[in-house]
mmCIF file of C-alpha atoms in Angstrom:
data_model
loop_
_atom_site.group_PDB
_atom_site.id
_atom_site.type_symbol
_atom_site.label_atom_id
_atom_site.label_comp_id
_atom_site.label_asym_id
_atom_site.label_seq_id
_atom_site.Cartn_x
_atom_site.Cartn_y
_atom_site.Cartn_z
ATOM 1 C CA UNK A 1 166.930 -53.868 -129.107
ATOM 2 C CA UNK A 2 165.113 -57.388 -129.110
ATOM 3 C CA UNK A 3 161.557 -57.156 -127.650
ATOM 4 C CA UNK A 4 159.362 -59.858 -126.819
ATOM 5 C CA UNK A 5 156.322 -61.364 -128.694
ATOM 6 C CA UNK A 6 153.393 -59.805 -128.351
ATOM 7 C CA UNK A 7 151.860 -62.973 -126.890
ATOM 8 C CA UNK A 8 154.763 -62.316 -124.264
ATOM 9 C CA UNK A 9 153.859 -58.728 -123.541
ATOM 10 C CA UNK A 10 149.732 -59.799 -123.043
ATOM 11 C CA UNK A 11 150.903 -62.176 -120.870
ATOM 12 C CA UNK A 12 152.657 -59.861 -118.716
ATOM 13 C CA UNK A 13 150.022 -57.801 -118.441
ATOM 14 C CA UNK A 14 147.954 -60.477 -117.960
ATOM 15 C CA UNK A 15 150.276 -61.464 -114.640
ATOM 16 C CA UNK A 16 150.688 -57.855 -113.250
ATOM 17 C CA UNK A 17 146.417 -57.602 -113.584
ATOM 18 C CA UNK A 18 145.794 -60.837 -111.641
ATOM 19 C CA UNK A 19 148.913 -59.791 -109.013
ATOM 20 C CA UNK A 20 147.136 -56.152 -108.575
ATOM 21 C CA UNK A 21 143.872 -58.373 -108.548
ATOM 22 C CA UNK A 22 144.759 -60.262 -105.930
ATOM 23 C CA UNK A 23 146.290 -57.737 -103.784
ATOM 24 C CA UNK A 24 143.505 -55.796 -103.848
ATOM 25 C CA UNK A 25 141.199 -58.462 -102.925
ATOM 26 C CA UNK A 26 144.356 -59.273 -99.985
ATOM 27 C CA UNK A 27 144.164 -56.018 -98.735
ATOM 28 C CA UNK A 28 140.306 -55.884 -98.686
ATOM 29 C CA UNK A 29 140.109 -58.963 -97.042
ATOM 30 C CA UNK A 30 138.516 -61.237 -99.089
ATOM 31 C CA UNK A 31 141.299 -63.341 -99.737
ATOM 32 C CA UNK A 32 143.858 -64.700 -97.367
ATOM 33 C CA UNK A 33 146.842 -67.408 -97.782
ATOM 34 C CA UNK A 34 147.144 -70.519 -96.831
ATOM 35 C CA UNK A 35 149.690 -72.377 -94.877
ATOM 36 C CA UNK A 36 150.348 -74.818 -96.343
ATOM 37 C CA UNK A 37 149.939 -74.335 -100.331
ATOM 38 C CA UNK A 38 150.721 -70.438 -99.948
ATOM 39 C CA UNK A 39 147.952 -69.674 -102.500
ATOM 40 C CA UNK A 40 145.331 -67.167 -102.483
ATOM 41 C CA UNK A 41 141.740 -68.731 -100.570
ATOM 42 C CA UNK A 42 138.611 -67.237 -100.434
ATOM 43 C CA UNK A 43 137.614 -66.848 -97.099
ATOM 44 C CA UNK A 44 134.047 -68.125 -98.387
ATOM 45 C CA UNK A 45 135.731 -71.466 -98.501
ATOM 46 C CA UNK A 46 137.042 -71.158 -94.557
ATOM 47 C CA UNK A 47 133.048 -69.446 -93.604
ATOM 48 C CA UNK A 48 132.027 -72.964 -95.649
ATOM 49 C CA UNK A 49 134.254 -75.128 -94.108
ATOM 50 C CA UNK A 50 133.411 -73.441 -90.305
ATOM 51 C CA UNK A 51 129.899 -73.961 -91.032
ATOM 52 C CA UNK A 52 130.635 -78.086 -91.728
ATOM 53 C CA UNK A 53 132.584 -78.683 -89.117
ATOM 54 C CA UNK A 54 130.006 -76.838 -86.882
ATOM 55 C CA UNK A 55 127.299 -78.982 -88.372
ATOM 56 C CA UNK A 56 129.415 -82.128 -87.386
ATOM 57 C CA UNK A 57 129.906 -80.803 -84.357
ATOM 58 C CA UNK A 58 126.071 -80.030 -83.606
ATOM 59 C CA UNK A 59 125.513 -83.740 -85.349
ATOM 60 C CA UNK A 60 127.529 -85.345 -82.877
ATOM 61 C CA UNK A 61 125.785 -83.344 -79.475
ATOM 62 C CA UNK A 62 122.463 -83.886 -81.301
ATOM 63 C CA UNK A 63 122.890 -87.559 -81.608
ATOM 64 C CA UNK A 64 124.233 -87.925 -78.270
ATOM 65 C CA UNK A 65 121.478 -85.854 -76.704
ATOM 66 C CA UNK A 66 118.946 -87.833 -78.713
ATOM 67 C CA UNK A 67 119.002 -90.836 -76.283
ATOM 68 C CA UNK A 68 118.679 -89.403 -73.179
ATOM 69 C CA UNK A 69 116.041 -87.725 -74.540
ATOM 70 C CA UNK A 70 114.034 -90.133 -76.179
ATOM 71 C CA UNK A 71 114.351 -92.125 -73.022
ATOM 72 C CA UNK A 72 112.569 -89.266 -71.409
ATOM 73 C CA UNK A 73 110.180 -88.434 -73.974
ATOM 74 C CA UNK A 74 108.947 -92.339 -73.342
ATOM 75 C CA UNK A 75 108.906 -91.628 -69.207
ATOM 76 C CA UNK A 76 106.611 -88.771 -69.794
ATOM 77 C CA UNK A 77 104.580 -89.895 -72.852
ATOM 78 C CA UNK A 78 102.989 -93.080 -73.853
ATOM 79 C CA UNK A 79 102.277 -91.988 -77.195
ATOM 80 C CA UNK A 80 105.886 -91.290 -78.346
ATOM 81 C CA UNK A 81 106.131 -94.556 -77.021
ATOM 82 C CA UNK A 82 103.705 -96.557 -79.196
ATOM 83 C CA UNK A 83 105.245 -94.518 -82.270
ATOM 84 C CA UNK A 84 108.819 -95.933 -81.858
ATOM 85 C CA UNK A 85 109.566 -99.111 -83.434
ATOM 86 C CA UNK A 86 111.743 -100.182 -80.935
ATOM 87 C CA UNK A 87 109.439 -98.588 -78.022
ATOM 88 C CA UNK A 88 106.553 -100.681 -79.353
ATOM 89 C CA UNK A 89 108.621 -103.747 -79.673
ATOM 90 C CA UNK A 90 109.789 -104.013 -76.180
ATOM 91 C CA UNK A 91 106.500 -102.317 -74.735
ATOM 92 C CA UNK A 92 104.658 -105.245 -76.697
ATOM 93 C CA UNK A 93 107.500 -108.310 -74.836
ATOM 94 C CA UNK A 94 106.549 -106.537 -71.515
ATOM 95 C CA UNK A 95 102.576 -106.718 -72.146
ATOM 96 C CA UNK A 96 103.390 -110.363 -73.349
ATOM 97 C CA UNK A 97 105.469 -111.418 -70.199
ATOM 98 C CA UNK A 98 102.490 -109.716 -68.051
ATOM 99 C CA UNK A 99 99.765 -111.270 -70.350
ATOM 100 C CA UNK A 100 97.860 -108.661 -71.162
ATOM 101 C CA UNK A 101 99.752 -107.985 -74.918
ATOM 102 C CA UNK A 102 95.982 -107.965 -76.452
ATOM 103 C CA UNK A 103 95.662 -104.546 -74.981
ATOM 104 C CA UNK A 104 98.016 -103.291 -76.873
ATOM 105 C CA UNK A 105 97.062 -105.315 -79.640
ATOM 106 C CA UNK A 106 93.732 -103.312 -79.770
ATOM 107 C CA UNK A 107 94.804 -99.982 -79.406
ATOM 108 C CA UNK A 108 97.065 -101.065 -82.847
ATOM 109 C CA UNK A 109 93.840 -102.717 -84.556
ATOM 110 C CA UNK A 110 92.176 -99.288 -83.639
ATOM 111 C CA UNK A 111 94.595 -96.907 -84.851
ATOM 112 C CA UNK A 112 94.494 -98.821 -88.281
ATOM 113 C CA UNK A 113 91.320 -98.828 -88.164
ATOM 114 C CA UNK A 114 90.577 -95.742 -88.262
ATOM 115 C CA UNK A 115 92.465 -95.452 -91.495
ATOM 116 C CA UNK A 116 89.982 -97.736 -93.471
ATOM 117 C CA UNK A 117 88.612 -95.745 -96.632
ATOM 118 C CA UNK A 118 86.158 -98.554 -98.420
ATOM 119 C CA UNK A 119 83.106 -99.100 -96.579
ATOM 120 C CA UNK A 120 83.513 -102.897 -97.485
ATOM 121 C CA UNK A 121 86.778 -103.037 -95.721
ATOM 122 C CA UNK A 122 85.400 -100.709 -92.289
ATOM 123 C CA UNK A 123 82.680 -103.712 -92.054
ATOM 124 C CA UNK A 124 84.716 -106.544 -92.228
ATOM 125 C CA UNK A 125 87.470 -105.258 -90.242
ATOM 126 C CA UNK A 126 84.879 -104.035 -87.776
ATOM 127 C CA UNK A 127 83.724 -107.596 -87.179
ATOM 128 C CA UNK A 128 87.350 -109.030 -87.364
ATOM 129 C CA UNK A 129 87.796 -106.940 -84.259
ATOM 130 C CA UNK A 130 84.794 -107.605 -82.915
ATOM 131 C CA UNK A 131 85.551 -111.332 -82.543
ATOM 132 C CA UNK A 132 89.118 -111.362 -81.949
ATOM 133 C CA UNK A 133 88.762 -108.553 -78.620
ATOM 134 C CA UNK A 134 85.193 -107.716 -77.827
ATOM 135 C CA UNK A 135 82.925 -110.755 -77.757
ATOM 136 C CA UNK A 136 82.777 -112.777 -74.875
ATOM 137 C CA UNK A 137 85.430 -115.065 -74.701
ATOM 138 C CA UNK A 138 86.846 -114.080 -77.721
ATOM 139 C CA UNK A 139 90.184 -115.354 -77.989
ATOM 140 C CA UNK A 140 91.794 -112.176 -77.115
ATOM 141 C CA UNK A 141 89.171 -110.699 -75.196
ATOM 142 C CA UNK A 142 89.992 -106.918 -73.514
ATOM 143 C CA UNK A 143 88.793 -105.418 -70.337
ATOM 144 C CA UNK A 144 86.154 -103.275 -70.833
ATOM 145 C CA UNK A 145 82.795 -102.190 -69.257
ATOM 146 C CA UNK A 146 79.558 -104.237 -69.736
ATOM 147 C CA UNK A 147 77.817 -100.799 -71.401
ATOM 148 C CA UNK A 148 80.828 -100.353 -73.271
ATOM 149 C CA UNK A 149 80.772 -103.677 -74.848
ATOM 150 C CA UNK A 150 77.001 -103.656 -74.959
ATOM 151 C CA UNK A 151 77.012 -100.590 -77.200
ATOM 152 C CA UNK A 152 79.672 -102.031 -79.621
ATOM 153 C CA UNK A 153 77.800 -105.146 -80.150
ATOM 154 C CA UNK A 154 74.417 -103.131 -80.917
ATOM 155 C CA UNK A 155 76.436 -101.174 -83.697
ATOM 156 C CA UNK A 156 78.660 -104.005 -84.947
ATOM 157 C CA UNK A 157 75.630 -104.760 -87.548
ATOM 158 C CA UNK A 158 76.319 -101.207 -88.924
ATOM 159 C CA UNK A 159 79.949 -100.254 -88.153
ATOM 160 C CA UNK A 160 81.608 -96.854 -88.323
ATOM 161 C CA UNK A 161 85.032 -95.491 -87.698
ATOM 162 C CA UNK A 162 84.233 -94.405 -84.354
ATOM 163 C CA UNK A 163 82.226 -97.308 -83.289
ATOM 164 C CA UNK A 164 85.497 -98.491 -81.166
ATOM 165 C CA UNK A 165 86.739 -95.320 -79.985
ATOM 166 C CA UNK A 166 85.110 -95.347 -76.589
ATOM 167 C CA UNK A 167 87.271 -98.712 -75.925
ATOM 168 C CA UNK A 168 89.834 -97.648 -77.515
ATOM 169 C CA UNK A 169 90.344 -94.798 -74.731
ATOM 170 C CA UNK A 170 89.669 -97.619 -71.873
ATOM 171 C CA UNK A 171 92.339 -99.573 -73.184
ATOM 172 C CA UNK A 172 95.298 -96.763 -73.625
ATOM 173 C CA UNK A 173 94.094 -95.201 -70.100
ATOM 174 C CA UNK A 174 94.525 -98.700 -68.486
ATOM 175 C CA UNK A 175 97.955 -98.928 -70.082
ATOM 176 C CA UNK A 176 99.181 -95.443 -69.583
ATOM 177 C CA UNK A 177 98.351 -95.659 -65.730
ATOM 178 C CA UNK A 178 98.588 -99.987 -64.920
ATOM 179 C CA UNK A 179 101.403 -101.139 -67.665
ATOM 180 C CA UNK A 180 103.389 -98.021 -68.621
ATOM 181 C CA UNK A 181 104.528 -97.340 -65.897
ATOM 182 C CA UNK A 182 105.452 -100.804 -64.457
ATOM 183 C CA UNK A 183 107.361 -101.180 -67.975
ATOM 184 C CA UNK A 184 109.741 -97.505 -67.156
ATOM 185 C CA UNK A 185 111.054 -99.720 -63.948
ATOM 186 C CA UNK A 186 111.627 -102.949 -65.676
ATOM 187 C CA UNK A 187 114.816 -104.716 -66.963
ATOM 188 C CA UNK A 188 113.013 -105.061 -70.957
ATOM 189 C CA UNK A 189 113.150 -101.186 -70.601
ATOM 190 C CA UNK A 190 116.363 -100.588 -69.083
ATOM 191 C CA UNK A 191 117.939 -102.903 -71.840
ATOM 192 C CA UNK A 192 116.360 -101.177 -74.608
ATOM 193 C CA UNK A 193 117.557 -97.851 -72.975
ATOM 194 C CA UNK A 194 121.570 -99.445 -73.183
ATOM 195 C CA UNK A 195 121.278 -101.110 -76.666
ATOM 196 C CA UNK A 196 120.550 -97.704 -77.756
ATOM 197 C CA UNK A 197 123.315 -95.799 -76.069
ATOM 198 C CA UNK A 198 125.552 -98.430 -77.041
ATOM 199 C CA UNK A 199 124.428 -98.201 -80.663
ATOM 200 C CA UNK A 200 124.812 -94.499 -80.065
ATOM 201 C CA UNK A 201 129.214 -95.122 -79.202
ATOM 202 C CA UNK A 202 129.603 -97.559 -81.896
ATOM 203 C CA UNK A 203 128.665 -94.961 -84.488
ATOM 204 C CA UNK A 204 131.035 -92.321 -83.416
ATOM 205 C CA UNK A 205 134.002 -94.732 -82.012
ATOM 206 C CA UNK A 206 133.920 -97.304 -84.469
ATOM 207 C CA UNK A 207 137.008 -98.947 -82.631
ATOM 208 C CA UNK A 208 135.460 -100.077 -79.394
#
């Protein structure tokens, strides 16, 4: 009687060991069929491609949650405020339609500052601010205190980092209690507040 090769036969056995392989693994659980292709997946693939779609999922309610509340991290915080871009931008257009932008202004010449490494650089930005918002009549001159001022032009000669800090605070308390809060009620504020949720749609419904 004819018998096969014994390529045949390893083959064979080679099919019955992945068939017993794969029942096993069926009846443990760890593999199950699928629909459409009727082969063998690993449910690792469905746990990996639950955890994606959950991820877009959370994306999407994370993105749409994001404007509302960045629009009420700004109500309730300058600061986040004058770290946004955009919130700076349109905070700046308000100052400017008010005319009092050069408060702002300082507070930004501050904040950098307060950054300056060379000693060169801390004296001659120190007197570039100096002329530009402290001096009288300086071309954008800021409301501060006549002891405040006085101090800052005593120390001007001999600049440190701090030497503006005491103005500094003036200016961001007069914004965060005067400006900010007549910019949450006006139009340059609502329409940043839409542009964004618009933005927000156009990314997840392309087609509008």
């Amino acid at each position: 009687m004819a018998t096969g090769s014994p390529g045949s036969k390893n083959r064979q056995y080679l099919d019955v060991s992945t068939k017993l392989t794969y029942g096993n693994l069926l009846a443990r659980g760890h593999l199950r069929y699928s629909h459409q292709s009727r082969q063998p997946r690993a449910l690792a693939d469905e746990v990996i491609e639950e955890k994606d779609h959950n991820a877009i999922v959370k994306g999407r309610c994370c993105f749409h949650r994001s404007t509302t509340t960045e629009a009420v991290v700004w109500s309730e915080n300058m600061d986040t405020l004058l770290t946004d871009q955009a919130g700076l931008d349109a905070f700046r257009t308000f100052l400017k339609s008010e005319f009092s932008e050069e408060n702002v202004e300082f507070w930004l010449a501050c904040e950098d500052f307060k950054k300056t490494e060379s000693a060169e650089k801390i004296a001659s930005k120190a007197k570039m601010i100096y002329s530009e918002f402290i001096e009288a009549d300086a071309p954008k001159e800021i409301n501060i205190d006549f002891s405040t001022r006085d101090l800052i032009s005593k120390n001007i000669a001999e600049p440190t980092l701090k030497c503006f800090d005491e103005a500094q605070k003036l200016i961001y308390s007069l914004m965060a209690k005067d400006s900010f809060p007549r910019f949450l009620k006006s139009e340059i504020y609502k329409k940043l507040v839409n542009s964004k949720q618009v933005a927000n749609h156009k990314k997840w419904l392309p087609f509008l």
